[in-house]
Short mmCIF file of C-alpha atoms in Angstrom, two decimals:
data_model
loop_
_atom_site.label_atom_id
_atom_site.label_comp_id
_atom_site.label_asym_id
_atom_site.label_seq_id
_atom_site.Cartn_x
_atom_site.Cartn_y
_atom_site.Cartn_z
CA MET A 1391 0.00 -0.01 0.00
CA PRO A 1392 1.24 3.54 -0.71
CA CYS A 1393 1.86 4.62 2.95
CA ARG A 1394 3.59 1.41 3.88
CA LYS A 1395 5.87 1.58 0.81
CA ALA A 1396 6.80 5.19 1.59
CA TYR A 1397 7.47 4.43 5.22
CA LEU A 1398 9.70 1.42 4.54
CA GLN A 1399 11.64 3.24 1.83
CA ASN A 1400 12.07 6.55 3.65
CA VAL A 1401 12.59 5.32 7.22
CA HIS A 1402 14.08 1.83 6.80
CA LYS A 1403 15.73 2.55 3.48
CA TYR A 1404 14.23 -0.36 1.56
CA THR A 1405 15.10 -0.41 -2.11
CA VAL A 1406 12.39 -1.03 -4.68
CA ASP A 1407 13.55 -4.59 -5.18
CA GLU A 1408 13.62 -5.25 -1.42
CA PHE A 1409 10.11 -3.94 -1.01
CA ASP A 1410 8.82 -6.04 -3.92
CA GLU A 1411 10.44 -9.11 -2.37
CA LEU A 1412 8.75 -8.37 0.95
CA GLU A 1413 5.42 -7.97 -0.78
CA ARG A 1414 5.84 -11.33 -2.46
CA ARG A 1415 6.74 -13.02 0.79
CA GLU A 1416 3.75 -11.61 2.61
CA SER A 1417 1.22 -12.12 -0.22
CA GLY A 1418 0.55 -15.77 0.58
CA LYS A 1419 1.99 -16.88 -2.75
CA THR A 1420 5.60 -17.72 -1.83
CA ARG A 1421 6.28 -21.29 -0.79
CA VAL A 1422 9.28 -22.27 1.32
CA ASP A 1423 11.43 -25.19 0.01
CA ASP A 1424 8.39 -26.51 -1.89
CA ALA A 1425 6.74 -27.36 1.45
CA ASP A 1426 3.05 -26.73 2.09
CA PHE A 1427 3.91 -23.70 4.19
CA ILE A 1428 3.81 -20.00 3.56
CA SER A 1429 4.74 -16.88 5.49
CA GLN A 1430 2.11 -14.54 6.81
CA ASN A 1431 -0.56 -13.63 4.23
CA VAL A 1432 -0.95 -9.92 4.96
CA LYS A 1433 -3.26 -9.37 2.01
CA ARG A 1434 -5.71 -12.04 3.21
CA CYS A 1435 -5.54 -10.77 6.80
CA ILE A 1436 -6.48 -7.26 5.62
CA GLU A 1437 -9.29 -8.66 3.50
CA ILE A 1438 -11.02 -10.51 6.37
CA SER A 1439 -10.35 -7.99 9.18
CA ASP A 1440 -13.30 -6.67 11.18
CA ILE A 1441 -11.68 -3.39 12.20
CA HIS A 1442 -9.12 -1.49 10.09
CA ILE A 1443 -6.81 0.89 11.92
CA PHE A 1444 -4.83 3.41 9.99
CA ASN A 1445 -1.50 4.83 11.30
CA PRO A 1446 -0.17 7.46 8.89
CA ARG A 1447 3.19 7.92 10.67
CA ASN A 1448 3.62 11.37 9.13
CA GLU A 1449 5.49 12.64 12.17
CA ILE A 1450 7.79 10.61 14.42
CA ASP A 1451 6.13 11.35 17.77
CA ASN A 1452 2.62 12.27 16.59
CA ASN A 1453 0.30 9.36 17.18
CA ASN A 1454 -2.90 11.39 17.53
CA VAL A 1455 -4.65 9.85 14.55
CA LEU A 1456 -3.93 6.39 15.87
CA LYS A 1457 -5.05 7.31 19.42
CA ALA A 1458 -8.32 8.86 18.18
CA GLN A 1459 -9.21 5.64 16.33
CA LEU A 1460 -8.39 3.43 19.28
CA ALA A 1461 -10.50 5.63 21.61
CA TRP A 1462 -13.37 5.49 19.10
CA TYR A 1463 -13.49 1.66 18.90
CA LEU A 1464 -12.75 1.07 22.61
CA ALA A 1465 -15.77 3.28 23.39
CA LEU A 1466 -17.89 1.21 21.01
CA ILE A 1467 -16.64 -2.05 22.45
CA LYS A 1468 -17.68 -0.93 25.88
CA HIS A 1469 -20.99 0.55 24.66
CA PRO A 1470 -22.15 -0.69 21.20
CA GLY A 1471 -24.14 1.92 19.31
CA LEU A 1472 -22.78 4.82 21.29
CA ILE A 1473 -21.54 6.52 18.08
CA SER A 1474 -22.91 6.35 14.51
CA PRO A 1475 -20.77 4.94 11.71
CA THR A 1476 -18.65 7.32 9.64
CA ASN A 1477 -19.63 8.03 6.05
CA ILE A 1478 -16.72 5.93 4.83
CA GLU A 1479 -17.76 3.00 6.99
CA ARG A 1480 -21.42 3.21 5.93
CA VAL A 1481 -20.60 3.18 2.24
CA MET A 1482 -17.85 0.55 2.45
CA GLN A 1483 -20.18 -1.73 4.44
CA ILE A 1484 -22.54 -1.67 1.43
CA ALA A 1485 -19.67 -2.59 -0.90
CA TYR A 1486 -18.67 -5.36 1.57
CA THR A 1487 -22.22 -6.72 1.52
CA ALA A 1488 -22.47 -6.48 -2.25
CA LYS A 1489 -19.45 -8.69 -2.81
CA VAL A 1490 -21.26 -11.83 -1.73
CA ASN A 1491 -23.37 -11.56 -4.89
CA SER A 1492 -20.28 -12.55 -6.85
CA GLY A 1493 -20.22 -15.94 -8.47
CA CYS A 1494 -16.40 -15.90 -8.76
CA ILE A 1495 -14.80 -18.95 -7.24
CA SER A 1496 -11.46 -17.17 -6.67
CA ARG A 1497 -12.33 -13.92 -4.92
CA GLN A 1498 -15.37 -11.81 -4.27
CA VAL A 1499 -15.13 -8.03 -4.56
CA GLY A 1500 -17.66 -5.24 -4.05
CA ALA A 1501 -17.68 -1.64 -5.20
CA VAL A 1502 -19.83 1.44 -4.72
CA VAL A 1503 -19.79 4.77 -6.58
CA THR A 1504 -21.06 7.87 -4.76
CA ASP A 1505 -21.22 11.59 -5.47
CA GLU A 1506 -19.07 14.01 -3.46
CA ASN A 1507 -21.61 13.88 -0.57
CA TYR A 1508 -21.55 10.07 -0.19
CA SER A 1509 -24.93 9.67 -1.92
CA ILE A 1510 -24.84 6.21 -3.57
CA LYS A 1511 -25.13 6.20 -7.35
CA SER A 1512 -24.28 2.60 -8.25
CA VAL A 1513 -23.19 -0.72 -6.74
CA GLY A 1514 -21.22 -3.44 -8.43
CA TRP A 1515 -19.47 -6.78 -7.77
CA ASN A 1516 -17.14 -8.95 -9.82
CA ASP A 1517 -19.21 -11.40 -11.89
CA VAL A 1518 -19.98 -12.50 -15.46
CA ALA A 1519 -22.13 -10.39 -17.78
CA LYS A 1520 -25.82 -10.45 -17.01
CA GLY A 1521 -27.45 -13.49 -18.62
CA GLN A 1522 -24.36 -15.71 -18.46
CA VAL A 1523 -23.89 -18.49 -15.93
CA PRO A 1524 -21.49 -17.59 -13.08
CA CYS A 1525 -18.42 -19.73 -12.55
CA ASN A 1526 -19.63 -21.22 -9.24
CA LEU A 1527 -22.61 -22.81 -11.07
CA ARG A 1528 -20.52 -24.42 -13.85
CA SER A 1529 -18.53 -27.62 -13.43
CA LEU A 1530 -15.79 -29.71 -14.99
CA ASP A 1531 -17.91 -32.79 -15.27
CA GLU A 1532 -20.73 -30.90 -16.97
CA LEU A 1533 -18.27 -29.34 -19.38
CA ALA A 1534 -17.04 -32.85 -20.31
CA ASN A 1535 -20.48 -34.34 -20.82
CA THR A 1536 -23.35 -31.90 -21.40
CA PHE A 1537 -22.27 -29.49 -24.17
CA ASP A 1538 -24.78 -26.89 -22.91
CA GLU A 1539 -24.60 -23.96 -25.33
CA VAL A 1540 -25.95 -21.47 -22.78
CA THR A 1541 -23.60 -22.39 -19.99
CA TYR A 1542 -20.39 -23.26 -21.84
CA SER A 1543 -18.85 -21.21 -24.66
CA THR A 1544 -18.10 -22.39 -28.17
CA TYR A 1545 -14.41 -22.17 -27.30
CA GLU A 1546 -14.84 -24.41 -24.25
CA ARG A 1547 -16.89 -26.97 -26.18
CA GLN A 1548 -14.79 -27.11 -29.37
CA ASN A 1549 -11.17 -26.26 -28.51
CA SER A 1550 -9.42 -29.61 -28.08
CA ASP A 1551 -6.46 -28.26 -26.12
CA PHE A 1552 -8.72 -26.54 -23.64
CA ARG A 1553 -10.95 -29.64 -23.26
CA ASP A 1554 -7.90 -31.88 -22.67
CA ALA A 1555 -6.64 -29.52 -19.96
CA ALA A 1556 -10.07 -29.33 -18.33
CA LYS A 1557 -10.38 -33.15 -18.34
CA GLY A 1558 -6.93 -33.27 -16.72
CA GLU A 1559 -8.20 -30.98 -13.93
CA LEU A 1560 -11.28 -33.18 -13.55
CA ILE A 1561 -9.12 -36.31 -13.19
CA LYS A 1562 -6.96 -34.63 -10.55
CA ILE A 1563 -9.97 -33.74 -8.31
CA SER A 1564 -12.66 -36.26 -9.07
CA GLY A 1565 -13.26 -38.78 -6.31
CA LYS A 1566 -10.97 -37.06 -3.81
CA ILE A 1567 -12.00 -37.05 -0.15
CA GLY A 1568 -14.31 -34.10 0.51
CA THR A 1569 -15.54 -33.67 -3.05
CA GLN A 1570 -18.60 -35.84 -2.82
CA GLY A 1571 -21.73 -33.77 -3.38
CA LYS A 1572 -19.72 -30.67 -4.33
CA ASN A 1573 -19.90 -28.85 -7.62
CA LEU A 1574 -16.45 -29.18 -9.21
CA SER A 1575 -16.26 -25.62 -10.48
CA TYR A 1576 -13.26 -24.33 -12.45
CA CYS A 1577 -11.69 -21.03 -13.44
CA PHE A 1578 -11.58 -20.51 -17.15
CA LYS A 1579 -8.83 -17.95 -16.91
CA ASP A 1580 -6.51 -20.27 -14.96
CA ILE A 1581 -6.88 -23.12 -17.53
CA LYS A 1582 -6.45 -20.77 -20.50
CA ASN A 1583 -3.39 -19.10 -18.98
CA SER A 1584 -1.86 -22.48 -18.18
CA LEU A 1585 -2.14 -23.37 -21.88
CA ASP A 1586 -0.65 -20.00 -22.96
CA ASP A 1587 1.95 -20.01 -20.11
CA SER A 1588 0.90 -16.47 -19.20
CA GLY A 1589 -0.81 -14.50 -16.46
CA ASN A 1590 -3.15 -12.64 -18.74
CA GLN A 1591 -6.17 -11.01 -16.99
CA VAL A 1592 -8.02 -10.37 -20.23
CA HIS A 1593 -9.29 -13.95 -20.36
CA THR A 1594 -11.31 -13.68 -17.19
CA ARG A 1595 -15.06 -14.22 -17.74
CA SER A 1596 -16.00 -11.70 -15.05
CA LEU A 1597 -16.32 -7.96 -15.03
CA HIS A 1598 -14.42 -6.36 -12.19
CA ALA A 1599 -16.52 -4.93 -9.37
CA GLU A 1600 -15.48 -1.33 -10.14
CA GLU A 1601 -16.06 -1.82 -13.83
CA ASN A 1602 -19.53 -3.25 -13.12
CA ALA A 1603 -20.45 -0.25 -10.93
CA PHE A 1604 -19.33 2.16 -13.62
CA LEU A 1605 -21.40 0.31 -16.25
CA GLN A 1606 -24.49 0.53 -14.08
CA LEU A 1607 -24.28 4.31 -14.41
CA ALA A 1608 -24.24 4.04 -18.19
CA LYS A 1609 -26.87 1.31 -18.34
CA TYR A 1610 -29.53 2.83 -16.11
CA GLY A 1611 -28.53 6.51 -16.17
CA SER A 1612 -27.38 8.75 -13.36
CA ALA A 1613 -26.46 12.27 -12.52
CA GLY A 1614 -22.78 13.06 -13.22
CA ILE A 1615 -20.28 11.66 -10.77
CA GLU A 1616 -17.32 13.83 -11.63
CA GLY A 1617 -15.77 14.78 -8.33
CA GLY A 1618 -17.36 11.69 -6.73
CA LYS A 1619 -15.95 8.74 -4.87
CA LEU A 1620 -15.19 5.07 -5.58
CA PHE A 1621 -15.31 2.55 -2.72
CA THR A 1622 -13.89 -0.88 -3.33
CA THR A 1623 -13.17 -3.81 -1.02
CA ALA A 1624 -10.06 -4.51 -3.11
CA SER A 1625 -8.10 -1.90 -5.06
CA PRO A 1626 -8.61 -1.03 -8.75
CA CYS A 1627 -6.40 -2.77 -11.29
CA GLU A 1628 -4.71 -0.71 -14.03
CA LEU A 1629 -7.78 -1.00 -16.33
CA CYS A 1630 -10.29 0.05 -13.66
CA ALA A 1631 -7.96 2.78 -12.43
CA LYS A 1632 -7.96 4.33 -15.94
CA LYS A 1633 -11.78 4.27 -16.01
CA ALA A 1634 -11.97 5.93 -12.58
CA TYR A 1635 -9.57 8.64 -13.72
CA GLN A 1636 -11.58 9.23 -16.93
CA LEU A 1637 -14.83 9.52 -15.02
CA GLY A 1638 -13.32 12.24 -12.84
CA ILE A 1639 -13.48 10.22 -9.60
CA LYS A 1640 -11.89 12.42 -6.88
CA ASP A 1641 -11.44 9.90 -4.06
CA ILE A 1642 -10.72 6.18 -4.25
CA VAL A 1643 -11.30 4.47 -0.93
CA PHE A 1644 -9.81 0.92 -0.89
CA ILE A 1645 -9.10 -1.85 1.56
CA ASP A 1646 -6.47 -4.12 -0.02
CA PRO A 1647 -2.98 -3.06 -0.85
CA TYR A 1648 -2.58 -1.80 -4.42
CA PRO A 1649 -1.19 -4.42 -6.83
CA GLY A 1650 0.82 -3.85 -9.97
CA ILE A 1651 1.69 -0.41 -11.30
CA ALA A 1652 -1.73 1.25 -11.09
CA ILE A 1653 -0.49 3.99 -8.73
CA ASP A 1654 2.94 4.73 -10.20
CA HIS A 1655 1.83 4.48 -13.82
CA ILE A 1656 -1.80 5.75 -13.90
CA LEU A 1657 -3.14 7.38 -10.78
CA SER A 1658 -0.23 9.58 -9.72
CA ILE A 1659 0.21 11.53 -12.96
CA GLY A 1660 -1.58 14.27 -14.82
CA LYS A 1661 -3.60 17.18 -13.48
CA ASN A 1662 -6.64 15.47 -11.98
CA GLU A 1663 -5.14 12.52 -10.10
CA PRO A 1664 -7.60 11.10 -7.52
CA ASN A 1665 -6.88 10.94 -3.83
CA LEU A 1666 -6.08 7.40 -2.60
CA ILE A 1667 -7.61 6.76 0.83
CA GLN A 1668 -6.75 3.62 2.84
CA PHE A 1669 -10.00 2.50 4.46
CA ARG A 1670 -10.22 2.84 8.23
CA GLY A 1671 -13.21 1.52 10.22
CA ALA A 1672 -15.34 -1.45 10.99
CA LEU A 1673 -16.72 -3.91 8.47
CA GLY A 1674 -18.83 -7.01 8.25
CA LYS A 1675 -19.69 -8.62 11.60
CA GLY A 1676 -17.58 -6.03 13.36
CA TYR A 1677 -19.71 -3.23 11.92
CA HIS A 1678 -22.92 -4.77 13.34
CA GLN A 1679 -21.38 -5.72 16.66
CA LEU A 1680 -20.08 -2.20 17.24
CA TYR A 1681 -22.85 -0.05 15.84
CA GLU A 1682 -25.99 -1.99 16.74
CA PRO A 1683 -26.94 -1.10 20.34
CA THR A 1684 -27.79 -3.81 22.82
CA MET A 1685 -30.90 -1.79 23.64
CA SER A 1686 -32.16 1.48 22.38
CA TYR A 1687 -30.45 4.50 23.90
CA LYS A 1688 -33.83 5.89 25.01
CA ASP A 1689 -34.66 2.69 26.87
CA GLU A 1690 -31.21 2.70 28.47
CA LEU A 1691 -31.62 6.27 29.74
CA ASN A 1692 -35.07 5.44 31.05
CA TYR A 1693 -33.67 2.44 32.86
CA LEU A 1694 -30.94 4.59 34.41
CA LYS A 1695 -33.55 7.18 35.41
CA ASP A 1696 -35.72 4.57 37.15
CA HIS A 1697 -32.79 3.01 39.04
#
């Protein structure tokens, strides 16, 4: 993430290569001696966290921002519902809820577009185009045997190399302990990229959550969102970052660390670069546990009055 990168490079004098190596080690993708063991997966921890605390570290001895957040959430832990959610929490919670609509078997992402006053204009999640069957409802055994023209593409039904690779995946998993009764879904992009020996993102069947939210604005109409905000439970890729820039999005609020070169190559140049805001606040179960009062505040005051 931008702040972490700046801190490690400026304070601890990390080189670009050293920082990239650290990111790889903590991404959950690096195996040690081919063993089934990985170092801490920081990205996954951030993704599933209930409360996100942000420490800007702008000044060596100034921890006021951190202290204010800790006081906020300690007060809510002691007395749920004592304070209302922030605007950023309220909107991100909607994006967080929206992501479960995704039929992606790899990762679910939600996104919300608002105007400058946090009024919601569109909601999106990563999934296939409307009318197509999501990946979690397709399966390797059906692909091999049904030839359903609605569910499986012409490429999947007629390309011999792809079908051989898909059958190989089916053989690997079919009959394994724990698979009985489960739909043996597969990722088209993974199989296609294994054939091409590439990591191409173009072959994904799904629209990205941010892309889907932007398209809702065009599909159903909306007031202009120039100067508005994009909330995403991940962080926009290079393609979605360009779309956000073109739409005149002023603030991009994100949870996950930025991947790739979206910041250095797209979002940090030009005259109208958006502000990148690391999300801080409560999400998911934590949001409800902290902001839903045990009893109404009025009833609590009446109880205290009577006793």
